[in-house]
mmCIF file of C-alpha atoms in Angstrom:
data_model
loop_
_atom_site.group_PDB
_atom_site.id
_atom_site.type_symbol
_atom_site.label_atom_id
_atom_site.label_comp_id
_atom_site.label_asym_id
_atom_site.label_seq_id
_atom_site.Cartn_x
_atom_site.Cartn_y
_atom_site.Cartn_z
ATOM 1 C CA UNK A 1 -24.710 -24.364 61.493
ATOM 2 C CA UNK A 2 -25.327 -26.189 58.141
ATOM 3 C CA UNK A 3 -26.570 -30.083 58.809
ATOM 4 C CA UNK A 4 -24.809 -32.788 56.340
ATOM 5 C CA UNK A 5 -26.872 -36.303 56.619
ATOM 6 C CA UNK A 6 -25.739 -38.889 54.403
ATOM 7 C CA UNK A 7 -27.410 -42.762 54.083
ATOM 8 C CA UNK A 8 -26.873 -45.120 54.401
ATOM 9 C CA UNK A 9 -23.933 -45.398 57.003
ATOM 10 C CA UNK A 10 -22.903 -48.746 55.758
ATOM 11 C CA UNK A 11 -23.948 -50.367 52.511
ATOM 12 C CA UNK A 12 -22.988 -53.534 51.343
ATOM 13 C CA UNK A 13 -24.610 -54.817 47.410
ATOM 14 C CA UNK A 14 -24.042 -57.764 45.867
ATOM 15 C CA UNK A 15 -21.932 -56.814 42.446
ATOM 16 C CA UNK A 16 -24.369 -56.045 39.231
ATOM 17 C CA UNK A 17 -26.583 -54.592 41.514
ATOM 18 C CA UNK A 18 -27.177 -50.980 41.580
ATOM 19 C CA UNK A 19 -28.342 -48.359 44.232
ATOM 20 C CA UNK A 20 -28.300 -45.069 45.416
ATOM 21 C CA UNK A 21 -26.620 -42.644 48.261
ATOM 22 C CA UNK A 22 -28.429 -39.771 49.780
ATOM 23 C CA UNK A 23 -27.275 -36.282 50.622
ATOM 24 C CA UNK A 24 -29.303 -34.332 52.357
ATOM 25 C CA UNK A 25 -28.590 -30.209 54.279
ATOM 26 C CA UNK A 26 -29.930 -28.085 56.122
ATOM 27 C CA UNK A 27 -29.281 -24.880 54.590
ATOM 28 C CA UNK A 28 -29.543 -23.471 50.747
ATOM 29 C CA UNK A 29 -26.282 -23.968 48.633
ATOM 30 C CA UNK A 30 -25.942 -24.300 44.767
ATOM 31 C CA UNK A 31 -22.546 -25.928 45.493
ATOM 32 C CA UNK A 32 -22.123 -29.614 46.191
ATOM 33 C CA UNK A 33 -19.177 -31.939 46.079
ATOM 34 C CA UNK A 34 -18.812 -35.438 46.171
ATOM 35 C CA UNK A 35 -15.535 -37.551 47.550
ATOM 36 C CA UNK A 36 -14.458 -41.122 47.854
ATOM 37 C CA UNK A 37 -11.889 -42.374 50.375
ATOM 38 C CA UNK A 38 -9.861 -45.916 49.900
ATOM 39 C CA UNK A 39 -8.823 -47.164 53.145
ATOM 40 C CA UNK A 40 -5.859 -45.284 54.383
ATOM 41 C CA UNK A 41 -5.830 -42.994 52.054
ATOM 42 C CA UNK A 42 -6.461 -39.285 51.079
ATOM 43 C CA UNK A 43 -10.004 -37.874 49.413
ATOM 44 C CA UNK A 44 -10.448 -37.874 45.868
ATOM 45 C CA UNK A 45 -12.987 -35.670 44.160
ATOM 46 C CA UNK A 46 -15.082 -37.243 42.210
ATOM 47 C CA UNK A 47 -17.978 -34.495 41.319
ATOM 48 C CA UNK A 48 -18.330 -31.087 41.827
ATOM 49 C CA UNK A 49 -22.380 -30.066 41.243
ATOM 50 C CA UNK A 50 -22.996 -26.266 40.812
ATOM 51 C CA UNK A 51 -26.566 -26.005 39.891
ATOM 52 C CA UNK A 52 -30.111 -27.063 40.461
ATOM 53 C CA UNK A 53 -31.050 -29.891 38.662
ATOM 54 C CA UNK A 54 -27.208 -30.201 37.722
ATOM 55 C CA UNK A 55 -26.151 -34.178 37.008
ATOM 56 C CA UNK A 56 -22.668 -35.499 36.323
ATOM 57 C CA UNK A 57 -21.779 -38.835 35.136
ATOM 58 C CA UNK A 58 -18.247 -41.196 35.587
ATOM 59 C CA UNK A 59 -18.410 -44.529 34.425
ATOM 60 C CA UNK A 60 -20.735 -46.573 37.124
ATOM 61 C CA UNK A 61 -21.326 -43.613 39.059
ATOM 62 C CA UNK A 62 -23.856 -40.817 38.777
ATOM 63 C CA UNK A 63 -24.625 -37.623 40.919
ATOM 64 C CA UNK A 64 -27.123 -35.251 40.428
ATOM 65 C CA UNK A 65 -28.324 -31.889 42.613
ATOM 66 C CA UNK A 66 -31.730 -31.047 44.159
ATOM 67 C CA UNK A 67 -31.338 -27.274 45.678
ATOM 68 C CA UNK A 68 -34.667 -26.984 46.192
ATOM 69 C CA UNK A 69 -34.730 -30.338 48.145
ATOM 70 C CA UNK A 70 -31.517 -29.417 49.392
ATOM 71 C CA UNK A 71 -30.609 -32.866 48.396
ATOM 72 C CA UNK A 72 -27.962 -34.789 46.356
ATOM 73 C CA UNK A 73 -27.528 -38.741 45.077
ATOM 74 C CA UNK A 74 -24.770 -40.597 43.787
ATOM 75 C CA UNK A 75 -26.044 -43.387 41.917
ATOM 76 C CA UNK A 76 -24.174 -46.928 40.995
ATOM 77 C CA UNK A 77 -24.766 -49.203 38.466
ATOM 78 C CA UNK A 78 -24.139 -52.379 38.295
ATOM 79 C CA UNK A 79 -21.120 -52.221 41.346
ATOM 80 C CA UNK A 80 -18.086 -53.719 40.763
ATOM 81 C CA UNK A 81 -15.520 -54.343 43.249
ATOM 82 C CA UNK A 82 -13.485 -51.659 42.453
ATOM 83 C CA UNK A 83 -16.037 -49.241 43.599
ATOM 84 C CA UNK A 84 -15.658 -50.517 47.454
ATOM 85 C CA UNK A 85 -14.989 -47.646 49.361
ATOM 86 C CA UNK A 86 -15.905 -44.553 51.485
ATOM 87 C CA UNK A 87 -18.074 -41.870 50.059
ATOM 88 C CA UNK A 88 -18.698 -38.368 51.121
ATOM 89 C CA UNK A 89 -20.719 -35.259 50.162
ATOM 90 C CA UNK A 90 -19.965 -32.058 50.546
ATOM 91 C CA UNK A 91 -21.335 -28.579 51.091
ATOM 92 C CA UNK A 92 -19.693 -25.647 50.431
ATOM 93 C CA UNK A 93 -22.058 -22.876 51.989
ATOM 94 C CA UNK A 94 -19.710 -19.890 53.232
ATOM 95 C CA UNK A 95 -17.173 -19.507 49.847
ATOM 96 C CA UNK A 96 -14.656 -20.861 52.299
ATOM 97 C CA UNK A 97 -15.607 -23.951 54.141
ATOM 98 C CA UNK A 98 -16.821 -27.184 53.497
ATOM 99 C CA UNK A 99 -19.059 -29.146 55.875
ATOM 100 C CA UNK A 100 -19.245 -33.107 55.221
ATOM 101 C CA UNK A 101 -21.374 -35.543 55.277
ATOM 102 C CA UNK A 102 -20.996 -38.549 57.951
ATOM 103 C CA UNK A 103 -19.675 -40.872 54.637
ATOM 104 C CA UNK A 104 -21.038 -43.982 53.323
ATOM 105 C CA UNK A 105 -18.999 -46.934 53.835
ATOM 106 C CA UNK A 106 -19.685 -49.395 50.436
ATOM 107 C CA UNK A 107 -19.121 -52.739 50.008
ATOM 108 C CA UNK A 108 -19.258 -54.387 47.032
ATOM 109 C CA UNK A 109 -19.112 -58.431 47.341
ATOM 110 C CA UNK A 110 -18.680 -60.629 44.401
ATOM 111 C CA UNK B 1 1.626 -30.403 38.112
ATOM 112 C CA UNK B 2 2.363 -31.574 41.169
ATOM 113 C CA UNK B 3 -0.312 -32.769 43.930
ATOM 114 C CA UNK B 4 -0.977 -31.362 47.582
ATOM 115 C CA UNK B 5 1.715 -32.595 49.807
ATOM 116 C CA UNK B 6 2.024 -33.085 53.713
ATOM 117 C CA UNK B 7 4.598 -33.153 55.888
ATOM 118 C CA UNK B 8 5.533 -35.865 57.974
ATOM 119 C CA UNK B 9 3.300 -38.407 56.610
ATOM 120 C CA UNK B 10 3.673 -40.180 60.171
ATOM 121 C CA UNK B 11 3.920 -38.971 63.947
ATOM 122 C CA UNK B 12 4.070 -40.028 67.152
ATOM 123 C CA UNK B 13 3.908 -37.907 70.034
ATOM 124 C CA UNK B 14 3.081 -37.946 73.749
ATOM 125 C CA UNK B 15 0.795 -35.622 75.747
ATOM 126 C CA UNK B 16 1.834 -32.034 76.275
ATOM 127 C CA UNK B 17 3.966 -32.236 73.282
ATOM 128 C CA UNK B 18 3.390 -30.044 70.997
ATOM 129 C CA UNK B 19 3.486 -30.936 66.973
ATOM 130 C CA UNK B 20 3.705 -28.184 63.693
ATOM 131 C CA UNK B 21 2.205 -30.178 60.631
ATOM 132 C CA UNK B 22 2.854 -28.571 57.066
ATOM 133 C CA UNK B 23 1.388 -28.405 53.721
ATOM 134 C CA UNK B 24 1.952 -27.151 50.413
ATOM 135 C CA UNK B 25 -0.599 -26.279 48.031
ATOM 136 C CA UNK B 26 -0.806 -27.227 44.678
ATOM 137 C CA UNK B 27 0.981 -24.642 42.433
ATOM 138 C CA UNK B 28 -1.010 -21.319 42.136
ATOM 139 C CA UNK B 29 -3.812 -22.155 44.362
ATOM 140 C CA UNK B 30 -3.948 -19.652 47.092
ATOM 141 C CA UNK B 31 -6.638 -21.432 49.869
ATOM 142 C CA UNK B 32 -5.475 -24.006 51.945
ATOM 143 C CA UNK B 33 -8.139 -25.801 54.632
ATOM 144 C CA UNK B 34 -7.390 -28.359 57.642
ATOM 145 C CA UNK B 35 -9.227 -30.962 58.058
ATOM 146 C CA UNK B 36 -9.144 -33.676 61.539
ATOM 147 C CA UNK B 37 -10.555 -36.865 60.213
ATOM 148 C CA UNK B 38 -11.131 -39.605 62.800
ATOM 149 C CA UNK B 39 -13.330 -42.482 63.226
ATOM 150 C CA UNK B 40 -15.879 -41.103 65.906
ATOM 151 C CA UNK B 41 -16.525 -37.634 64.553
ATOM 152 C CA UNK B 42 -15.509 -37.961 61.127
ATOM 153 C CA UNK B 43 -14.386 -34.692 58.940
ATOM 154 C CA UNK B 44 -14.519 -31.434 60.677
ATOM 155 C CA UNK B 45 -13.071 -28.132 59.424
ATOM 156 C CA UNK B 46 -10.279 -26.330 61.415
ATOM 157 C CA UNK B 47 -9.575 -23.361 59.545
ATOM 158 C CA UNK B 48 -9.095 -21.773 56.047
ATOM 159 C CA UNK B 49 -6.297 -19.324 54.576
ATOM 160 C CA UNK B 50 -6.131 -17.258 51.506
ATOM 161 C CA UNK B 51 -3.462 -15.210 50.985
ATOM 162 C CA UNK B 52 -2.202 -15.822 54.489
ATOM 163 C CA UNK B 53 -5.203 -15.066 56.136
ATOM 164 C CA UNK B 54 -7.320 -16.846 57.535
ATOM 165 C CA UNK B 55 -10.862 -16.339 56.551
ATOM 166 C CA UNK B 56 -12.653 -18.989 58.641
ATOM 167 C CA UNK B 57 -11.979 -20.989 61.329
ATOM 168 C CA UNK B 58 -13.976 -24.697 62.659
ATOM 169 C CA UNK B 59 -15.103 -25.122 66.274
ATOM 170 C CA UNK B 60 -11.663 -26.217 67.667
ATOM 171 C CA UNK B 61 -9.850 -25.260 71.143
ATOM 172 C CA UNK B 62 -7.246 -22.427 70.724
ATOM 173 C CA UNK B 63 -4.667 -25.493 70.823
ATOM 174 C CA UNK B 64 -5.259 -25.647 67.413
ATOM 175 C CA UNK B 65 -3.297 -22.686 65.600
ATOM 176 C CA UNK B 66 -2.246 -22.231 61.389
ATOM 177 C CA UNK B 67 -0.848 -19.814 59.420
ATOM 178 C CA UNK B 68 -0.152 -18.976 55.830
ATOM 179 C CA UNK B 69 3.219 -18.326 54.010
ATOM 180 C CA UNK B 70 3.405 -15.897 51.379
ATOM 181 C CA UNK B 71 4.190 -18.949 48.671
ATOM 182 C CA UNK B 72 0.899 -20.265 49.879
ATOM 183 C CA UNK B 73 2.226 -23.208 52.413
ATOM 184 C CA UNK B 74 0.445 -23.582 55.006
ATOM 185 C CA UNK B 75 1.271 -24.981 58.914
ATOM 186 C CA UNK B 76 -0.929 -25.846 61.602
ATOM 187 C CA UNK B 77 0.333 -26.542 65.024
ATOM 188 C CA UNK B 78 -1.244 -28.084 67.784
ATOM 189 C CA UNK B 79 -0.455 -27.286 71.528
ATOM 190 C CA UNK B 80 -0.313 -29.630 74.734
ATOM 191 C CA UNK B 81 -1.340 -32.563 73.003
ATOM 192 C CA UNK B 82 -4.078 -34.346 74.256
ATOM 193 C CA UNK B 83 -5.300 -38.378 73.351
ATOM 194 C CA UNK B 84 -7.740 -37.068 71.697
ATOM 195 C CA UNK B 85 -6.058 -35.379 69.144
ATOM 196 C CA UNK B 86 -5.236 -38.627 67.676
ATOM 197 C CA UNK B 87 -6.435 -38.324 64.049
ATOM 198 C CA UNK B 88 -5.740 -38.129 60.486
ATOM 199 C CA UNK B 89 -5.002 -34.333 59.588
ATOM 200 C CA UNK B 90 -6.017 -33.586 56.273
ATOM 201 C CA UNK B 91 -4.786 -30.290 54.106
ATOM 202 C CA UNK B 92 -6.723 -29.532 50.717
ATOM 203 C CA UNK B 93 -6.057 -26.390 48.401
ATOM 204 C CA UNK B 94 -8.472 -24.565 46.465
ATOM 205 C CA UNK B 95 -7.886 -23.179 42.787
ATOM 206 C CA UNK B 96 -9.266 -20.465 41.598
ATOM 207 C CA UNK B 97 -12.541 -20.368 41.137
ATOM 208 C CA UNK B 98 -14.826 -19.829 43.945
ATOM 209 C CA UNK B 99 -16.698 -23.065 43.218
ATOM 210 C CA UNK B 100 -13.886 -25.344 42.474
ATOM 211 C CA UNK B 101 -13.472 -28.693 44.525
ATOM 212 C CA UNK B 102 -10.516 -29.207 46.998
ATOM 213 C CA UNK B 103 -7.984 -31.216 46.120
ATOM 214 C CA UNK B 104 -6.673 -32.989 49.352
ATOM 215 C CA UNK B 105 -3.264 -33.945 50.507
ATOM 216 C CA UNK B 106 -2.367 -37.617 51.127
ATOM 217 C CA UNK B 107 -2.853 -36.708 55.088
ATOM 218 C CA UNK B 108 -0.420 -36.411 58.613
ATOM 219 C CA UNK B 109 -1.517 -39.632 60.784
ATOM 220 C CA UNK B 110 -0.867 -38.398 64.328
ATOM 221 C CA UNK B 111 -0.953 -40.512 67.268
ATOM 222 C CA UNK B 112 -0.678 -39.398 70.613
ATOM 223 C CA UNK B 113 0.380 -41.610 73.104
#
């Protein structure tokens, strides 16, 4: 069964500062998705990688793909409150099923 | 157009009860996937549809049951409820493309009692 390992777990960063979340599986797949969850509420998609080497950019936040690594990052700079939240990868290996990752929990304090 | 909505938002049962959750897809998209989201175990799959099939299904007891209309809505239903089953059940739809994202419904918080 495909392995999703995210880290950190928890991350807490001082705003301005900027760091990176890791995605790694277990199995080959060219098609990676990332999510953030507010508190109580649903999963909103965020980036949707479909290539080796493939990077996408939103404002503070950057993903890229690794296939051969079998590894993903999403990237902030300079955190701002607003970005406090849960994160999650994604791995979509059948066509019809995604297996997550274990989420990242950020903090962002002032 | 119009998000992926869930029926009830909210639920409260008691064990051996059994509950029917719904969902409907966002217009046109033909997959719908269940999700159980809960603190210890975090997101596992319960089963896809496409066309009212269902074309994969997570490691769950048979409890756990869904099935497809022909406008795309989907229900799952869960048997003799158990504590455990206490969770946030999410529903996402799929568009067309093979590779395109989910787009997740606001969730069903159940709580059994």
């Amino acid at each position: 069964e495909l392995k999703v390992e995210q880290n950190p777990l928890f991350l807490s960063m001082q705003e301005g500062k900027n760091y990176t979340i890791y995605c790694n599986y277990s199995t080959t797949s060219d098609r990676l998705y990332w999510y953030r969850q507010d508190p109580g509420k649903s999963l909103e998609s965020l980036f949707v990688l479909l290539s080796n080497g493939a990077v996408k950019q939103e404002g503070r936040l950057m993903a890229s793909l690794d296939t051969k690594a079998r590894l993903s990052t999403l990237h902030i700079t300079a955190a701002v409150h607003d970005l406090s939240a849960t994160y999650f990868c994604a791995v979509d290996y059948t066509g019809n099923q995604f297996y997550f990752g274990t989420g990242t929990s950020l903090t962002v304090i002032p | 157009k119009a998000g992926v909505t869930q029926t009830p938002r909210y639920l409260i049962k008691t064990r051996g009860q059994q509950v029917t959750l719904s969902c409907s897809p966002i217009s046109g998209h033909r997959s719908v996937s269940w999700y159980q989201q809960t603190p210890g175990q975090g997101l596992q799959f319960l089963f896809e549809y496409f066309s009212e099939t269902q074309r994969n299904k997570g490691n769950f007891p048979g409890r756990f049951s869904g099935r497809q209309f022909s406008n795309s809505r989907s229900e799952m239903n869960v048997s003799t409820l158990e504590l455990g089953d206490s969770a946030l059940y999410l529903c996402a739809s799929r568009g067309y493309g093979a590779k395109d994202t989910q787009y997740f419904g606001p969730g069903t918080r159940l709580t059994v009692l």
